[in-house]
Tab-separated table of C-alpha atoms in Angstrom:
chain	number	residue	atom	x	y	z
A	118	MET	CA	-38.785	-17.816	-19.268
A	119	PRO	CA	-35.521	-19.417	-19.411
A	120	THR	CA	-36.258	-21.280	-22.447
A	121	LEU	CA	-38.237	-17.943	-24.065
A	122	ILE	CA	-35.206	-15.547	-23.083
A	123	LEU	CA	-32.637	-18.241	-24.478
A	124	GLN	CA	-34.544	-18.587	-28.100
A	125	GLN	CA	-33.976	-15.214	-28.900
A	126	PHE	CA	-29.756	-15.535	-28.627
A	127	ASP	CA	-28.103	-17.334	-31.730
A	128	ARG	CA	-26.139	-21.035	-30.788
A	129	GLY	CA	-23.022	-18.553	-32.285
A	130	PHE	CA	-24.309	-16.003	-29.958
A	131	LEU	CA	-24.214	-18.070	-26.379
A	132	ARG	CA	-20.814	-19.470	-27.141
A	133	SER	CA	-18.428	-16.184	-27.860
A	134	LEU	CA	-20.418	-15.139	-25.081
A	135	PHE	CA	-19.134	-17.555	-23.107
A	136	TRP	CA	-15.276	-17.366	-24.266
A	137	ILE	CA	-15.503	-14.197	-23.729
A	138	ALA	CA	-16.963	-13.987	-19.764
A	139	LEU	CA	-15.029	-17.562	-18.777
A	140	PRO	CA	-11.352	-15.633	-19.128
A	141	ILE	CA	-12.817	-12.623	-17.854
A	142	ALA	CA	-14.056	-13.721	-15.088
A	143	LEU	CA	-10.598	-16.085	-13.822
A	144	GLN	CA	-9.859	-12.921	-14.057
A	145	SER	CA	-11.013	-11.283	-11.787
A	146	MET	CA	-10.751	-14.220	-9.469
A	147	LEU	CA	-6.991	-14.419	-9.709
A	148	PHE	CA	-6.692	-10.877	-9.171
A	149	SER	CA	-8.714	-10.960	-5.394
A	150	SER	CA	-7.152	-13.843	-4.712
A	151	ARG	CA	-4.098	-11.570	-4.527
A	152	SER	CA	-4.110	-10.878	-1.515
A	153	LEU	CA	-5.866	-13.909	0.424
A	154	VAL	CA	-2.349	-15.777	-0.106
A	155	ASP	CA	-0.672	-13.486	1.266
A	156	ILE	CA	-2.536	-14.001	4.519
A	157	LEU	CA	-2.839	-18.107	4.318
A	158	MET	CA	0.435	-17.388	4.580
A	159	LEU	CA	1.403	-15.033	6.824
A	160	GLY	CA	-1.555	-16.506	8.628
A	161	GLN	CA	1.321	-19.721	9.704
A	162	LEU	CA	3.216	-16.178	11.278
A	163	GLY	CA	1.021	-15.766	14.787
A	164	ASN	CA	-2.198	-13.285	14.585
A	165	ALA	CA	-0.765	-9.833	14.527
A	166	GLN	CA	1.125	-10.256	10.839
A	167	VAL	CA	-2.704	-11.872	10.207
A	168	ALA	CA	-4.386	-8.602	11.163
A	169	ALA	CA	-1.990	-5.878	9.915
A	170	ALA	CA	-1.349	-8.392	5.734
A	171	GLY	CA	-5.791	-8.217	6.355
A	172	ILE	CA	-6.310	-4.204	6.553
A	173	ALA	CA	-3.485	-3.160	4.726
A	174	GLY	CA	-4.595	-5.982	1.849
A	175	LYS	CA	-7.983	-4.541	2.178
A	176	ALA	CA	-6.064	-1.265	1.288
A	177	PHE	CA	-4.329	-2.811	-1.874
A	178	PHE	CA	-7.870	-4.154	-2.858
A	179	VAL	CA	-8.894	-1.268	-2.282
A	180	ALA	CA	-6.643	1.194	-4.735
A	181	ILE	CA	-6.826	-2.303	-7.153
A	182	ILE	CA	-10.819	-1.318	-7.307
A	183	MET	CA	-9.689	1.961	-8.638
A	184	LEU	CA	-7.522	1.424	-11.073
A	185	PHE	CA	-10.348	-1.838	-12.834
A	186	GLY	CA	-12.531	0.836	-13.338
A	187	VAL	CA	-10.526	4.311	-14.801
A	188	SER	CA	-8.689	1.705	-16.864
A	189	THR	CA	-12.816	0.336	-17.809
A	190	GLY	CA	-13.938	3.454	-18.614
A	191	GLY	CA	-11.258	4.153	-21.098
A	192	ALA	CA	-11.542	0.308	-22.061
A	193	MET	CA	-15.535	1.716	-23.439
A	194	LEU	CA	-13.602	3.826	-25.963
A	195	THR	CA	-10.722	1.311	-26.987
A	196	ALA	CA	-13.927	-1.292	-27.548
A	197	GLN	CA	-15.650	1.578	-29.507
A	198	TYR	CA	-12.338	2.487	-32.366
A	199	TRP	CA	-12.512	-1.488	-31.913
A	200	GLY	CA	-16.614	-1.772	-33.237
A	201	ALA	CA	-14.585	1.072	-35.384
A	202	ASN	CA	-12.645	-0.980	-37.088
A	203	ASN	CA	-9.486	2.414	-36.143
A	204	LYS	CA	-6.358	0.088	-35.843
A	205	GLN	CA	-3.974	3.293	-34.228
A	206	GLY	CA	-7.402	4.258	-31.550
A	207	VAL	CA	-7.316	1.489	-30.280
A	208	ARG	CA	-3.049	1.873	-29.643
A	209	GLU	CA	-4.053	5.134	-28.913
A	210	ALA	CA	-6.353	4.400	-26.068
A	211	THR	CA	-4.823	1.273	-24.788
A	212	ALA	CA	-1.909	4.658	-24.035
A	213	LEU	CA	-4.481	6.225	-22.286
A	214	THR	CA	-5.752	4.192	-20.070
A	215	VAL	CA	-2.663	2.976	-19.438
A	216	MET	CA	-1.095	6.526	-18.815
A	217	ILE	CA	-4.254	8.064	-16.489
A	218	SER	CA	-3.944	3.845	-14.817
A	219	GLY	CA	-0.341	5.167	-14.102
A	220	CYS	CA	-1.376	9.116	-12.687
A	221	PHE	CA	-4.162	7.521	-10.133
A	222	ALA	CA	-1.814	4.650	-9.113
A	223	SER	CA	1.055	6.524	-7.878
A	224	VAL	CA	-0.950	8.779	-6.164
A	225	ALA	CA	-2.443	5.264	-4.063
A	226	ALA	CA	2.364	4.122	-3.754
A	227	ALA	CA	2.258	7.842	-2.219
A	228	LEU	CA	0.353	7.178	0.040
A	229	PHE	CA	1.523	3.423	0.473
A	230	LEU	CA	4.973	5.222	0.912
A	231	PHE	CA	5.225	7.795	2.442
A	232	ALA	CA	1.304	7.904	5.219
A	233	PRO	CA	1.363	4.075	5.720
A	234	GLU	CA	0.541	4.430	9.395
A	235	TRP	CA	-2.864	6.698	9.063
A	236	ILE	CA	-4.266	4.360	6.506
A	237	MET	CA	-3.304	1.805	8.991
A	238	GLY	CA	-5.016	3.562	12.206
A	239	LEU	CA	-8.538	4.141	9.547
A	240	ALA	CA	-8.577	0.908	11.296
A	241	THR	CA	-6.277	0.036	14.126
A	242	GLN	CA	-5.324	1.196	17.154
A	243	SER	CA	-2.790	-1.654	17.535
A	244	PRO	CA	1.150	-0.297	17.376
A	245	LYS	CA	2.129	-3.425	16.109
A	246	VAL	CA	-0.253	-3.968	13.584
A	247	ILE	CA	-0.043	-0.391	12.064
A	248	THR	CA	3.919	-1.023	12.405
A	249	LEU	CA	3.542	-4.385	10.272
A	250	GLY	CA	0.828	-2.649	8.007
A	251	SER	CA	2.678	-0.440	7.589
A	252	GLU	CA	5.837	-1.677	6.098
A	253	TYR	CA	3.597	-4.350	3.846
A	254	LEU	CA	2.049	-1.150	2.047
A	255	ARG	CA	5.680	-0.267	1.779
A	256	ILE	CA	6.065	-3.250	0.045
A	257	THR	CA	3.273	-3.697	-2.455
A	258	ALA	CA	3.328	0.445	-3.747
A	259	PHE	CA	6.277	-0.582	-6.393
A	260	ASN	CA	3.783	-3.607	-7.116
A	261	LEU	CA	1.194	-0.126	-7.746
A	262	LEU	CA	2.855	0.533	-10.731
A	263	GLY	CA	3.132	-2.213	-11.998
A	264	ALA	CA	-1.143	-3.289	-12.188
A	265	ALA	CA	-1.597	-0.319	-13.473
A	266	PHE	CA	0.347	-1.296	-16.522
A	267	GLY	CA	-0.701	-4.769	-16.327
A	268	ILE	CA	-4.656	-4.057	-15.726
A	269	GLY	CA	-4.834	-0.756	-18.541
A	270	ILE	CA	-3.275	-3.680	-20.891
A	271	ALA	CA	-5.734	-6.724	-19.627
A	272	VAL	CA	-8.673	-3.982	-20.637
A	273	GLY	CA	-7.543	-3.061	-23.511
A	274	LEU	CA	-7.358	-6.659	-24.511
A	275	ARG	CA	-10.876	-7.055	-22.929
A	276	SER	CA	-12.223	-4.564	-26.112
A	277	ILE	CA	-10.432	-6.847	-28.745
A	278	HIS	CA	-11.911	-10.115	-27.676
A	279	GLN	CA	-8.910	-11.447	-27.227
A	280	PRO	CA	-9.179	-11.860	-22.805
A	281	GLY	CA	-7.118	-14.831	-22.754
A	282	VAL	CA	-3.882	-13.441	-23.086
A	283	SER	CA	-4.036	-11.778	-20.239
A	284	THR	CA	-6.025	-14.395	-18.155
A	285	PHE	CA	-2.884	-17.206	-18.601
A	286	PHE	CA	-0.567	-14.597	-17.531
A	287	SER	CA	-2.984	-13.557	-14.929
A	288	ALA	CA	-2.010	-17.083	-13.987
A	289	ILE	CA	1.566	-16.815	-14.146
A	290	GLY	CA	2.038	-13.891	-12.565
A	291	ILE	CA	-0.386	-15.032	-9.334
A	292	GLY	CA	1.910	-18.722	-9.955
A	293	THR	CA	5.451	-16.450	-9.153
A	294	ASN	CA	3.975	-14.626	-6.266
A	295	MET	CA	3.586	-17.393	-4.716
A	296	ILE	CA	6.656	-18.910	-5.222
A	297	LEU	CA	8.546	-15.723	-3.789
A	298	ASN	CA	5.785	-15.654	-1.424
A	299	TRP	CA	7.448	-18.868	-0.140
A	300	ILE	CA	11.041	-18.744	-0.466
A	301	LEU	CA	11.002	-15.200	0.882
A	302	ILE	CA	8.244	-14.689	3.490
A	303	PHE	CA	9.260	-18.417	4.990
A	304	GLY	CA	13.014	-17.833	4.393
A	305	LYS	CA	13.674	-20.939	1.872
A	306	PHE	CA	16.611	-21.796	-0.442
A	307	GLY	CA	19.029	-20.527	2.324
A	308	LEU	CA	17.614	-16.597	1.816
A	309	PRO	CA	16.227	-14.443	4.978
A	310	ALA	CA	13.371	-15.026	6.534
A	311	MET	CA	11.533	-12.428	5.685
A	312	GLY	CA	7.594	-12.652	7.723
A	313	ILE	CA	5.647	-9.956	6.541
A	314	SER	CA	9.009	-7.678	5.499
A	315	ASN	CA	12.255	-7.899	6.945
A	316	GLY	CA	12.725	-9.966	9.757
A	317	ASN	CA	9.235	-9.072	11.537
């Protein structure tokens, strides 16, 4: 049966599909690993920090999934323009996707900034975990605006068959995140140890 299915496709199509799908899969894995890296590093500080980062990380992940959903809808429009060889339409659709993603990210960032205790309270009643997680959310709120731009551009690049470009920069971003986490959480190179936020 698998052989019969594979016979319906030529090797060129399968090769193209593989080189498009592989970078997309890698990029999705990189995006998903961001909170995991935070939790692994904060796990060395204590149980409360791990719990706070875990809950806050889930809230951040939900916001990222929302941005992916919005951007994927825009990417479908971008792909149609690309198929019609309308480069101006591709630019306009990508710009519109980034703008709409930015609007959604702004709403989520406002919640993270001004109502983090409420978000944390949905999952825990521990005052210490709520306090630590609220600090985490306030810090990551600003990341959402950058993520909205990055995700909007990434799905646009996927639509024009260039997923490797965004995957390359995603890998650089994750690597930079890991290095800065190590420096700021544990206070390397003479900087104060921030822990999950400001010394906690």
